[in-house]
XYZ file of N, CA and C in Angstrom:
828
model
N -45.121 59.980 -34.464
C -43.779 59.799 -34.836
C -43.340 58.397 -34.308
N -42.980 57.488 -35.064
C -42.584 56.154 -34.596
C -41.364 55.698 -35.299
N -40.253 56.403 -35.063
C -38.938 55.950 -35.684
C -38.041 55.339 -34.688
N -38.640 54.296 -34.043
C -37.813 53.570 -32.997
C -36.680 52.933 -33.541
N -35.422 53.036 -32.793
C -34.248 52.476 -33.255
C -33.785 51.379 -32.221
N -33.366 50.201 -32.561
C -32.890 49.119 -31.691
C -31.436 48.866 -32.003
N -30.636 48.866 -31.171
C -29.250 48.590 -31.426
C -28.554 47.602 -30.228
N -27.757 46.684 -30.699
C -27.054 45.837 -29.700
C -25.640 46.463 -29.402
N -25.250 46.528 -28.209
C -23.851 47.112 -27.970
C -23.140 46.071 -27.239
N -21.970 45.659 -27.697
C -21.000 44.763 -26.981
C -20.174 45.524 -26.149
N -19.852 45.035 -24.899
C -18.884 45.680 -23.987
C -18.015 44.496 -23.411
N -16.745 44.855 -23.040
C -15.770 43.899 -22.487
C -15.487 44.366 -21.013
N -15.565 43.432 -20.084
C -15.357 43.718 -18.705
C -13.776 43.606 -18.505
N -13.132 44.731 -18.803
C -11.637 44.631 -18.635
C -11.078 43.506 -19.479
N -11.616 43.256 -20.625
C -11.086 42.263 -21.556
C -11.274 40.837 -21.105
N -12.068 40.505 -20.068
C -12.198 39.185 -19.611
C -13.509 38.572 -20.002
N -14.606 39.277 -19.925
C -15.837 38.577 -20.299
C -16.724 39.621 -21.187
N -17.270 39.010 -22.203
C -18.072 39.926 -23.163
C -19.475 39.815 -22.641
N -20.000 41.127 -22.741
C -21.496 41.187 -22.405
C -22.236 42.051 -23.399
N -23.617 42.023 -23.471
C -24.393 42.699 -24.403
C -25.417 43.594 -23.847
N -25.527 44.743 -24.338
C -26.768 45.582 -24.070
C -27.619 45.751 -25.338
N -28.881 45.902 -25.099
C -29.790 46.293 -26.105
C -30.293 47.605 -25.921
N -30.074 48.588 -26.773
C -30.351 50.002 -26.507
C -31.483 50.329 -27.539
N -32.647 50.653 -26.942
C -33.795 50.984 -27.752
C -34.061 52.575 -27.591
N -34.050 53.391 -28.638
C -34.350 54.773 -28.563
C -35.631 55.123 -29.403
N -36.533 55.775 -28.774
C -37.793 56.102 -29.314
C -38.024 57.659 -29.344
N -38.135 58.293 -30.399
C -38.359 59.827 -30.429
C -39.816 59.975 -29.995
N -39.971 61.091 -29.263
C -41.174 61.458 -28.674
C -41.415 62.917 -28.888
N -42.627 63.399 -28.795
C -42.942 64.797 -28.786
C -43.569 65.214 -27.457
N -42.974 66.121 -26.581
C -43.424 66.333 -25.304
C -44.669 67.365 -25.355
N -45.198 67.459 -24.280
C -46.512 68.322 -24.167
C -46.252 69.809 -24.649
N -45.009 70.135 -24.514
C -44.642 71.518 -24.926
C -44.293 71.529 -26.495
N -44.423 70.422 -27.147
C -44.142 70.347 -28.608
C -42.745 70.202 -28.937
N -41.867 70.184 -27.974
C -40.395 69.879 -28.229
C -40.117 68.352 -28.363
N -39.166 68.093 -29.217
C -38.861 66.741 -29.571
C -38.018 66.210 -28.409
N -38.286 64.898 -28.019
C -37.466 64.341 -26.838
C -37.260 62.838 -27.297
N -36.317 62.120 -26.614
C -36.012 60.780 -26.983
C -35.988 59.928 -25.739
N -36.748 58.875 -25.757
C -36.883 57.840 -24.751
C -35.817 56.767 -24.919
N -34.833 56.592 -24.135
C -33.835 55.610 -24.259
C -34.038 54.381 -23.176
N -34.154 53.167 -23.769
C -34.197 52.051 -22.812
C -33.001 51.177 -23.003
N -32.360 50.904 -21.889
C -31.219 50.062 -22.030
C -31.464 48.761 -21.140
N -31.269 47.626 -21.947
C -31.503 46.318 -21.368
C -30.248 45.461 -21.470
N -29.933 44.924 -20.368
C -28.870 43.852 -20.265
C -29.326 42.554 -20.848
N -28.847 42.160 -22.063
C -29.343 40.928 -22.685
C -28.178 39.867 -22.757
N -27.147 40.102 -21.832
C -25.939 39.174 -21.823
C -26.315 37.717 -21.713
N -27.186 37.341 -20.683
C -27.583 36.040 -20.498
C -28.208 35.413 -21.615
N -29.127 36.190 -22.283
C -29.883 35.627 -23.595
C -28.859 35.290 -24.636
N -27.951 36.286 -24.895
C -27.011 36.056 -25.837
C -26.125 34.946 -25.687
N -25.699 34.736 -24.478
C -24.732 33.633 -24.115
C -25.479 32.363 -24.317
N -26.716 32.311 -23.967
C -27.535 31.035 -24.256
C -27.597 30.837 -25.762
N -27.772 31.803 -26.462
C -27.793 31.629 -28.005
C -26.477 31.117 -28.458
N -25.339 31.714 -27.950
C -24.051 31.300 -28.391
C -23.789 29.821 -27.972
N -24.148 29.422 -26.791
C -24.020 28.144 -26.290
C -24.786 27.089 -27.215
N -25.943 27.483 -27.479
C -26.729 26.624 -28.401
C -26.085 26.388 -29.769
N -25.626 27.584 -30.288
C -25.014 27.503 -31.561
C -23.638 26.679 -31.444
N -22.936 26.819 -30.506
C -21.765 25.980 -30.256
C -22.071 24.610 -30.119
N -23.117 24.220 -29.388
C -23.431 22.910 -29.094
C -23.802 22.099 -30.461
N -24.687 22.977 -31.213
C -24.935 22.376 -32.537
C -23.872 22.039 -33.429
N -22.845 23.072 -33.514
C -21.653 22.858 -34.182
C -20.820 21.612 -33.601
N -20.693 21.498 -32.364
C -20.080 20.372 -31.892
C -20.714 19.081 -32.191
N -21.978 18.944 -32.084
C -22.791 17.766 -32.440
C -22.540 17.399 -33.793
N -22.637 18.349 -34.766
C -22.397 18.008 -36.206
C -21.090 17.518 -36.294
N -19.991 18.169 -35.754
C -18.622 17.764 -35.968
C -18.322 16.350 -35.291
N -19.041 16.210 -34.177
C -18.828 14.779 -33.612
C -19.222 13.738 -34.597
N -20.365 13.872 -35.193
C -20.845 12.784 -36.227
C -19.831 12.690 -37.400
N -19.352 13.754 -37.808
C -18.425 13.777 -38.964
C -17.071 13.114 -38.427
N -16.650 13.474 -37.305
C -15.379 13.001 -36.732
C -15.417 11.436 -36.615
N -16.526 10.950 -36.172
C -16.643 9.543 -35.933
C -16.407 8.755 -37.382
N -16.951 9.302 -38.439
C -16.790 8.710 -39.640
C -15.451 8.853 -40.252
N -14.872 9.980 -40.090
C -13.515 10.211 -40.633
C -12.531 9.431 -39.829
N -12.637 9.352 -38.514
C -11.732 8.620 -37.692
C -11.738 7.184 -38.054
N -12.921 6.649 -38.324
C -12.903 5.227 -38.767
C -12.331 4.960 -40.122
N -12.768 5.882 -41.096
C -12.243 5.677 -42.496
C -10.725 5.859 -42.541
N -10.192 6.744 -41.795
C -8.759 6.994 -41.835
C -7.979 6.018 -40.912
N -8.493 5.670 -39.875
C -7.882 4.759 -38.862
C -7.390 3.419 -39.385
N -8.320 2.726 -40.158
C -8.034 1.457 -40.691
C -6.811 1.349 -41.476
N -6.889 2.155 -42.561
C -5.689 2.131 -43.635
C -4.516 2.704 -42.945
N -4.614 3.663 -41.990
C -3.487 4.106 -41.330
C -2.706 3.057 -40.499
N -3.455 2.165 -39.953
C -2.883 1.153 -39.121
C -2.047 0.195 -40.073
N -2.609 -0.105 -41.258
C -1.759 -0.847 -42.100
C -0.522 -0.255 -42.660
N -0.618 1.043 -43.036
C 0.545 1.819 -43.417
C 1.589 1.737 -42.395
N 1.168 2.104 -41.077
C 2.052 2.149 -39.996
C 2.809 0.806 -39.733
N 2.126 -0.275 -39.961
C 2.740 -1.649 -39.806
C 3.696 -1.891 -40.765
N 3.419 -1.596 -42.091
C 4.459 -1.783 -43.184
C 5.670 -0.853 -42.916
N 5.456 0.211 -42.547
C 6.579 1.208 -42.295
C 7.486 0.665 -41.150
N 6.850 0.192 -40.038
C 7.608 -0.432 -39.078
C 8.460 -1.661 -39.520
N 7.873 -2.505 -40.408
C 8.618 -3.618 -40.862
C 9.804 -3.112 -41.774
N 9.558 -2.069 -42.610
C 10.701 -1.529 -43.509
C 11.757 -0.996 -42.633
N 11.408 -0.373 -41.464
C 12.473 0.231 -40.710
C 13.434 -0.689 -40.040
N 12.839 -1.910 -39.824
C 13.685 -2.922 -39.295
C 14.706 -3.697 -40.212
N 14.460 -3.337 -41.510
C 15.420 -3.788 -42.562
C 16.576 -2.908 -42.720
N 17.654 -3.488 -43.445
C 18.838 -2.814 -43.588
C 18.572 -1.806 -44.798
N 18.999 -0.558 -44.770
C 18.776 0.462 -45.693
C 19.896 1.479 -45.743
N 20.003 2.228 -46.894
C 20.939 3.252 -46.824
C 20.432 4.418 -45.958
N 21.367 5.480 -45.696
C 21.041 6.512 -44.771
C 19.842 7.354 -45.254
N 19.761 7.610 -46.548
C 18.576 8.353 -47.052
C 17.395 7.708 -46.850
N 17.282 6.345 -47.211
C 15.931 5.586 -46.956
C 15.706 5.419 -45.409
N 16.575 5.283 -44.536
C 16.380 5.263 -43.174
C 15.745 6.582 -42.663
N 16.278 7.727 -43.052
C 15.791 9.024 -42.647
C 14.437 9.307 -43.268
N 14.214 8.756 -44.481
C 12.889 8.917 -45.077
C 11.788 8.281 -44.366
N 12.084 6.916 -43.898
C 11.210 6.107 -43.113
C 10.946 6.671 -41.748
N 12.068 7.264 -41.118
C 11.746 7.874 -39.944
C 10.880 9.071 -40.043
N 11.102 9.864 -41.055
C 10.144 11.039 -41.289
C 8.717 10.540 -41.590
N 8.576 9.549 -42.436
C 7.151 8.987 -42.616
C 6.648 8.507 -41.228
N 7.323 7.855 -40.457
C 6.757 7.374 -39.171
C 6.397 8.492 -38.211
N 7.123 9.582 -38.392
C 6.811 10.789 -37.492
C 5.352 11.374 -37.898
N 5.204 11.479 -39.343
C 4.034 11.916 -39.778
C 2.850 11.039 -39.466
N 3.114 9.806 -39.565
C 2.104 8.823 -39.322
C 1.687 8.868 -37.771
N 2.591 9.080 -36.827
C 2.256 9.307 -35.450
C 1.435 10.576 -35.318
N 1.756 11.644 -35.998
C 0.940 12.806 -35.846
C -0.452 12.623 -36.418
N -0.526 11.951 -37.516
C -1.914 11.662 -38.056
C -2.682 10.766 -37.222
N -2.062 9.799 -36.530
C -2.651 8.910 -35.563
C -3.159 9.661 -34.390
N -2.259 10.722 -33.948
C -2.826 11.592 -32.773
C -4.119 12.358 -33.097
N -4.026 12.845 -34.383
C -5.266 13.592 -34.810
C -6.469 12.705 -34.785
N -6.302 11.510 -35.380
C -7.374 10.554 -35.423
C -7.920 10.157 -34.090
N -6.927 10.124 -33.171
C -7.381 9.666 -31.848
C -8.091 10.812 -31.149
N -7.748 11.931 -31.325
C -8.433 13.146 -30.753
C -9.828 13.298 -31.433
N -10.008 12.951 -32.725
C -11.209 13.068 -33.418
C -12.141 11.959 -32.898
N -11.580 10.785 -32.700
C -12.288 9.658 -32.073
C -12.802 10.041 -30.683
N -11.881 10.736 -29.947
C -12.446 11.090 -28.622
C -13.503 12.239 -28.566
N -13.427 13.044 -29.571
C -14.270 14.083 -29.775
C -15.787 13.566 -30.046
N -15.825 12.314 -30.690
C -17.151 11.924 -30.995
C -17.560 10.874 -29.921
N -16.921 10.786 -28.858
C -17.198 9.806 -27.880
C -17.237 10.364 -26.453
N -18.151 11.448 -26.275
C -18.127 12.097 -25.110
C -19.579 11.705 -24.223
N -19.970 10.538 -24.443
C -21.116 10.062 -23.773
C -20.970 10.075 -22.308
N -22.083 10.460 -21.603
C -22.014 10.671 -20.135
C -22.036 9.258 -19.523
N -21.174 8.304 -19.652
C -21.250 7.053 -18.988
C -20.207 7.003 -17.842
N -20.572 6.115 -16.938
C -19.781 5.906 -15.693
C -19.539 7.305 -14.950
N -20.601 8.029 -14.730
C -20.516 9.321 -13.997
C -20.793 8.934 -12.480
N -19.892 9.241 -11.588
C -20.093 9.162 -10.093
C -19.224 10.201 -9.502
N -19.450 10.236 -8.107
C -18.661 11.299 -7.395
C -17.256 10.952 -7.283
N -16.351 11.939 -7.550
C -14.949 11.873 -7.423
C -14.363 13.138 -6.640
N -13.316 12.711 -5.945
C -12.672 13.838 -5.100
C -11.767 14.728 -5.989
N -12.030 15.987 -5.923
C -11.206 16.887 -6.809
C -9.802 16.823 -6.619
N -9.403 16.790 -5.390
C -8.069 16.709 -5.042
C -7.315 15.548 -5.698
N -8.005 14.408 -5.554
C -7.485 13.175 -6.200
C -7.391 13.290 -7.734
N -8.491 13.854 -8.272
C -8.380 14.020 -9.841
C -7.267 14.917 -10.121
N -6.926 15.949 -9.614
C -5.853 16.799 -9.798
C -4.608 16.081 -9.638
N -4.408 15.321 -8.453
C -3.173 14.636 -8.170
C -2.904 13.605 -9.239
N -3.913 12.954 -9.613
C -3.776 11.797 -10.723
C -3.314 12.498 -12.030
N -3.820 13.766 -12.320
C -3.446 14.437 -13.486
C -1.994 14.860 -13.414
N -1.639 15.369 -12.341
C -0.202 15.872 -12.172
C 0.748 14.710 -12.216
N 0.417 13.610 -11.755
C 1.307 12.457 -11.787
C 1.480 11.985 -13.147
N 0.434 12.119 -14.058
C 0.588 11.756 -15.454
C 1.434 12.671 -16.245
N 1.566 14.001 -15.882
C 2.326 14.910 -16.745
C 3.602 15.298 -15.971
N 3.941 14.849 -14.792
C 5.059 15.352 -14.014
C 6.360 15.203 -14.911
N 6.542 14.213 -15.755
C 7.772 14.034 -16.492
C 7.778 14.820 -17.877
N 6.729 15.498 -18.113
C 6.690 16.237 -19.366
C 7.650 17.347 -19.317
N 8.426 17.454 -20.370
C 9.559 18.468 -20.416
C 8.980 19.840 -20.408
N 7.696 20.090 -20.906
C 7.170 21.247 -20.907
C 6.912 22.038 -19.525
N 6.853 21.114 -18.604
C 6.603 21.594 -17.133
C 7.950 21.709 -16.374
N 9.064 21.556 -16.950
C 10.289 21.544 -16.334
C 10.572 22.842 -15.449
N 10.293 24.008 -16.072
C 10.595 25.314 -15.403
C 9.380 25.992 -14.836
N 8.353 25.213 -14.651
C 7.074 25.784 -14.138
C 6.790 25.317 -12.778
N 6.556 26.357 -11.845
C 6.237 26.131 -10.434
C 4.621 25.996 -10.334
N 4.305 24.846 -9.763
C 2.818 24.627 -9.619
C 2.394 24.675 -8.242
N 1.434 25.601 -7.936
C 0.906 25.710 -6.648
C -0.548 25.151 -6.488
N -0.808 24.428 -5.676
C -2.067 23.845 -5.185
C -2.839 24.496 -4.131
N -4.078 24.847 -4.274
C -4.899 25.285 -3.166
C -6.279 24.649 -3.237
N -6.332 23.447 -2.795
C -7.585 22.596 -2.960
C -8.034 22.090 -1.590
N -9.101 22.660 -1.061
C -9.525 22.135 0.346
C -10.025 20.735 0.313
N -9.683 20.102 1.407
C -10.012 18.652 1.697
C -11.582 18.430 1.657
N -12.180 19.477 2.166
C -13.658 19.305 2.516
C -14.604 19.468 1.314
N -14.088 19.594 0.163
C -14.989 19.764 -1.006
C -15.867 18.517 -1.280
N -17.113 18.788 -1.757
C -18.022 17.593 -2.149
C -17.430 17.025 -3.352
N -17.730 15.718 -3.634
C -17.324 14.970 -4.708
C -18.053 15.545 -6.016
N -17.384 15.688 -7.098
C -17.890 16.169 -8.501
C -18.273 14.934 -9.213
N -19.493 15.124 -9.870
C -20.106 14.051 -10.765
C -19.495 14.120 -12.181
N -18.435 13.148 -12.259
C -17.620 13.109 -13.527
C -17.286 11.719 -13.901
N -16.794 11.573 -15.094
C -16.068 10.374 -15.528
C -14.587 10.599 -15.216
N -13.913 9.651 -14.431
C -12.698 9.953 -13.953
C -11.676 10.119 -15.154
N -11.729 9.233 -16.104
C -10.651 9.434 -17.224
C -10.995 10.621 -18.156
N -12.093 10.920 -18.380
C -12.545 12.094 -19.162
C -12.087 13.375 -18.372
N -12.365 13.509 -17.090
C -11.994 14.734 -16.473
C -10.471 14.872 -16.373
N -9.804 13.821 -16.158
C -8.336 13.930 -16.073
C -7.799 14.421 -17.430
N -8.381 13.889 -18.519
C -8.057 14.352 -19.847
C -8.269 15.923 -19.996
N -9.341 16.382 -19.413
C -9.669 17.769 -19.481
C -8.578 18.667 -18.739
N -8.344 18.200 -17.430
C -7.242 18.887 -16.734
C -5.968 18.847 -17.335
N -5.651 17.628 -17.910
C -4.279 17.559 -18.572
C -4.189 18.498 -19.827
N -5.270 18.534 -20.556
C -5.324 19.603 -21.731
C -5.074 20.934 -21.319
N -5.710 21.307 -20.259
C -5.528 22.758 -19.669
C -4.147 23.029 -19.184
N -3.704 21.974 -18.408
C -2.200 22.135 -17.744
C -1.259 22.195 -18.880
N -1.231 21.416 -19.852
C -0.343 21.457 -20.979
C -0.496 22.594 -21.852
N -1.651 23.124 -22.021
C -1.820 24.413 -22.740
C -1.257 25.522 -22.009
N -1.290 25.497 -20.674
C -0.667 26.546 -19.795
C 0.835 26.348 -19.936
N 1.260 25.263 -19.977
C 2.779 24.960 -19.995
C 3.320 25.541 -21.372
N 2.583 25.220 -22.447
C 2.934 25.716 -23.730
C 3.059 27.217 -23.793
N 2.093 27.815 -23.006
C 2.086 29.484 -22.996
C 3.256 29.890 -22.107
N 3.809 29.143 -21.319
C 4.962 29.530 -20.446
C 6.149 28.860 -20.839
N 6.690 28.854 -22.050
C 7.659 28.086 -22.572
C 9.039 28.533 -21.875
N 9.150 29.645 -21.289
C 10.375 30.050 -20.674
C 10.168 29.918 -19.257
N 9.175 29.366 -18.800
C 8.925 29.187 -17.343
C 7.920 30.134 -16.806
N 7.382 29.734 -15.557
C 6.287 30.589 -15.040
C 5.709 29.836 -13.832
N 4.458 30.321 -13.473
C 3.815 29.847 -12.302
C 2.386 29.346 -12.720
N 1.997 28.153 -12.282
C 0.600 27.697 -12.528
C -0.056 27.512 -11.160
N -1.163 28.301 -10.970
C -1.922 28.110 -9.705
C -3.167 27.249 -9.921
N -3.182 26.249 -9.292
C -4.480 25.347 -9.410
C -5.279 25.531 -8.095
N -6.470 26.005 -8.184
C -7.340 26.251 -6.982
C -8.634 25.570 -7.202
N -9.308 25.249 -6.075
C -10.594 24.728 -6.200
C -11.531 25.333 -5.078
N -12.821 25.626 -5.349
C -13.630 26.160 -4.342
C -15.064 25.703 -4.623
N -15.851 25.813 -3.573
C -17.353 25.392 -3.742
C -18.035 26.743 -3.927
N -18.957 26.533 -5.088
C -19.814 27.588 -5.350
C -21.289 27.222 -5.000
N -22.246 27.883 -5.366
C -23.582 27.560 -4.907
C -24.094 26.144 -5.369
N -23.777 25.807 -6.571
C -24.265 24.506 -7.005
C -23.127 23.659 -7.764
N -21.981 24.172 -7.701
C -20.885 23.576 -8.375
C -19.521 23.746 -7.700
N -18.647 22.925 -8.007
C -17.183 23.070 -7.504
C -16.430 23.670 -8.793
N -15.720 24.674 -8.474
C -14.895 25.390 -9.553
C -13.451 25.106 -9.334
N -12.867 24.611 -10.371
C -11.340 24.251 -10.470
C -10.839 25.320 -11.367
N -9.883 26.088 -10.877
C -9.332 27.150 -11.823
C -7.930 26.848 -12.023
N -7.364 27.196 -13.203
C -5.912 27.035 -13.608
C -5.484 28.291 -14.104
N -4.679 29.050 -13.309
C -4.149 30.335 -13.588
C -2.709 30.428 -13.991
N -2.198 30.843 -15.145
C -0.971 30.890 -15.482
C -0.397 32.280 -15.666
N 0.941 32.490 -15.883
C 1.563 33.625 -15.909
C 2.138 33.843 -17.420
N 1.529 33.183 -18.308
C 1.818 33.437 -19.739
C 1.447 34.703 -20.255
N 1.517 34.887 -21.565
C 1.274 36.245 -22.190
C -0.198 36.426 -22.381
N -1.053 35.452 -22.043
C -2.526 35.679 -22.225
C -2.998 35.432 -23.494
N -4.201 35.707 -23.754
C -4.918 35.453 -25.001
C -5.549 36.749 -25.572
N -5.525 36.957 -26.873
C -6.082 38.195 -27.342
C -7.668 37.990 -27.239
N -8.370 39.159 -27.209
C -9.844 39.184 -27.159
C -10.341 38.415 -28.405
N -9.764 38.614 -29.528
C -10.193 37.952 -30.722
C -10.127 36.495 -30.685
N -9.077 35.989 -30.182
C -8.849 34.478 -30.020
C -9.698 33.886 -28.857
N -10.017 34.714 -27.907
C -10.748 34.307 -26.752
C -12.158 33.841 -27.241
N -12.703 34.419 -28.341
C -13.938 34.084 -28.874
C -13.902 32.695 -29.557
N -12.751 32.308 -29.946
C -12.617 31.069 -30.781
C -11.966 29.979 -30.089
N -11.560 30.130 -28.902
C -10.692 29.221 -28.259
C -11.214 27.796 -28.050
N -12.604 27.613 -28.087
C -13.100 26.248 -27.868
C -13.616 25.829 -29.201
N -13.374 26.541 -30.369
C -13.737 26.056 -31.683
C -12.998 24.885 -32.175
N -13.543 23.909 -32.607
C -12.681 22.721 -33.198
C -11.691 23.184 -34.312
N -10.490 22.609 -34.118
C -9.461 22.940 -35.107
C -8.831 24.397 -35.050
N -9.226 25.165 -34.045
C -8.722 26.508 -33.782
C -7.351 26.266 -33.059
N -6.276 26.788 -33.392
C -5.034 26.667 -32.614
C -4.164 27.949 -33.106
N -3.389 28.227 -32.106
C -2.306 29.275 -32.345
C -0.942 28.659 -32.364
N -0.930 27.292 -32.152
C 0.383 26.572 -32.042
C 0.774 26.083 -33.431
N 2.066 26.079 -33.658
C 2.571 25.517 -34.950
C 2.218 24.051 -35.115
N 2.271 23.278 -34.188
C 2.044 21.789 -34.261
C 0.732 21.402 -33.495
N -0.143 22.287 -33.156
C -1.402 21.983 -32.594
C -2.337 21.407 -33.531
N -3.349 20.615 -32.957
C -4.475 20.086 -33.781
C -5.691 21.013 -33.645
N -5.869 21.685 -32.538
C -6.971 22.507 -32.317
C -8.202 21.712 -31.806
N -7.890 20.422 -31.244
C -9.091 19.647 -30.871
C -9.046 19.488 -29.472
N -7.786 19.638 -28.708
C -7.782 19.314 -27.287
C -8.838 20.108 -26.468
N -8.999 21.532 -26.518
C -9.874 22.306 -25.835
C -11.206 22.143 -26.293
N -11.487 21.791 -27.586
C -12.828 21.542 -28.068
C -13.352 20.287 -27.534
N -12.455 19.276 -27.407
C -12.957 18.016 -26.721
C -13.187 18.281 -25.243
N -12.329 19.092 -24.579
C -12.511 19.314 -23.243
C -13.776 19.971 -22.947
N -14.223 21.064 -23.831
C -15.525 21.715 -23.665
C -16.576 20.900 -23.832
N -16.585 19.859 -24.743
C -17.518 18.965 -25.037
C -17.849 18.026 -23.866
N -16.671 17.575 -23.279
C -16.794 16.723 -22.128
C -17.488 17.376 -20.908
N -17.004 18.617 -20.524
C -17.511 19.290 -19.451
C -19.015 19.603 -19.659
N -19.394 20.187 -20.843
C -20.788 20.316 -21.084
C -21.623 19.104 -20.974
N -21.143 17.941 -21.368
C -21.925 16.720 -21.178
C -22.198 16.426 -19.687
N -21.437 16.902 -18.849
C -21.695 16.777 -17.287
C -22.566 17.805 -16.778
N -23.135 18.662 -17.702
C -23.958 19.921 -17.282
C -23.125 20.759 -16.521
N -21.791 20.834 -16.752
C -20.958 21.813 -16.118
C -20.628 22.952 -17.077
N -19.693 23.678 -16.897
C -19.161 24.829 -17.725
C -17.670 24.970 -17.658
N -17.120 25.593 -18.681
C -15.710 25.861 -18.832
C -15.503 27.168 -19.456
N -14.862 28.087 -18.721
C -14.719 29.489 -19.202
C -13.253 30.027 -19.170
N -12.912 30.934 -20.020
C -11.652 31.465 -19.991
C -11.684 32.887 -19.724
N -10.693 33.383 -18.919
C -10.733 34.848 -18.558
C -9.214 35.321 -18.779
N -9.087 36.503 -19.302
C -7.768 37.189 -19.330
C -7.457 37.965 -18.042
N -6.399 37.700 -17.380
C -6.032 38.344 -16.308
C -5.553 39.782 -16.468
N -5.957 40.809 -15.741
C -5.423 42.153 -16.050
C -3.943 42.307 -15.947
N -3.327 41.566 -15.065
C -1.852 41.605 -14.956
C -1.157 40.791 -15.971
N -1.858 40.079 -16.809
C -1.209 39.176 -17.735
C -1.556 37.746 -17.400
N -1.699 36.985 -18.334
C -1.801 35.445 -18.079
C -3.333 35.092 -18.338
N -3.591 33.887 -18.160
C -4.962 33.351 -18.471
C -5.472 32.492 -17.346
N -6.791 32.521 -17.160
C -7.410 31.612 -16.091
C -8.539 30.814 -16.782
N -8.245 29.458 -16.712
C -9.313 28.550 -17.133
C -10.134 28.138 -15.849
N -11.436 28.206 -16.011
C -12.211 27.918 -14.897
C -13.215 26.798 -15.284
N -13.093 25.576 -14.686
C -13.921 24.457 -14.812
C -14.907 24.164 -13.728
N -16.228 24.356 -14.048
C -17.239 24.365 -13.216
C -17.998 22.964 -13.134
N -17.939 22.149 -12.158
C -18.635 20.883 -12.263
C -19.671 20.649 -11.136
N -20.754 20.059 -11.495
C -21.852 19.724 -10.520
C -21.307 18.699 -9.429
N -21.752 18.974 -8.226
C -21.198 18.182 -7.029
C -22.260 17.360 -6.525
N -21.832 16.183 -5.722
C -22.732 15.403 -4.985
C -22.452 15.569 -3.539
N -23.511 15.971 -2.949
C -23.529 16.221 -1.498
C -23.639 14.853 -0.758
N -22.629 14.530 0.079
C -22.725 13.325 0.751
C -23.477 13.542 2.054
């Protein structure tokens, strides 16, 4: 009798992390002639996560090549259109024409922002990597966003030890990643809330976590949050977190998202460090 059955089972650890078990059941006949079943349960979570990361990396690599071409082809004519619209706006027009030109200019700015993000997506080369102080990186990021109206009613708490080793990153890119996460948290707490930014040293990495008190993310969306062009925002491009993921992976780091049991979301950025 050889009717072995293999099945993969997905489980969620309180909605925060997904894991996999492979369950193999093999029917047997015991010495007494009675039918029995041998069940083997294997934790294959690490293997499945490696497969998912490889698939995601291949997807990002392909999209990066496409993004570079699209950004170039759209960027040049868009610059010309923007220049002509700016000239027209400086001329005398009736109210309808002025409002129409203002609307066109707003849409041009939105397209320009998308093109800029697509260009950033295709330029995540690991250049100018050197040790940087985490406390300083977070401080520089907060200095850039402190006047953003989305942070007006948000309390930011910092817990970053001074003695952490420097992380091996590109300063501009890592600030971009932190900014994307902070502003995403702010969008999730439109009516106000608390953002806790903490850093700690792990075995081989420094982990910087961003914990908000927003409504959290559904398990379904959690699986797609780093996919290019995926967004739940009305005016979002869906590229900010995809770019951030690409940047952190290029440092041989990691970025994960967890749903807090009490509500809210935690983004954890893990970066390789340099021991002085």
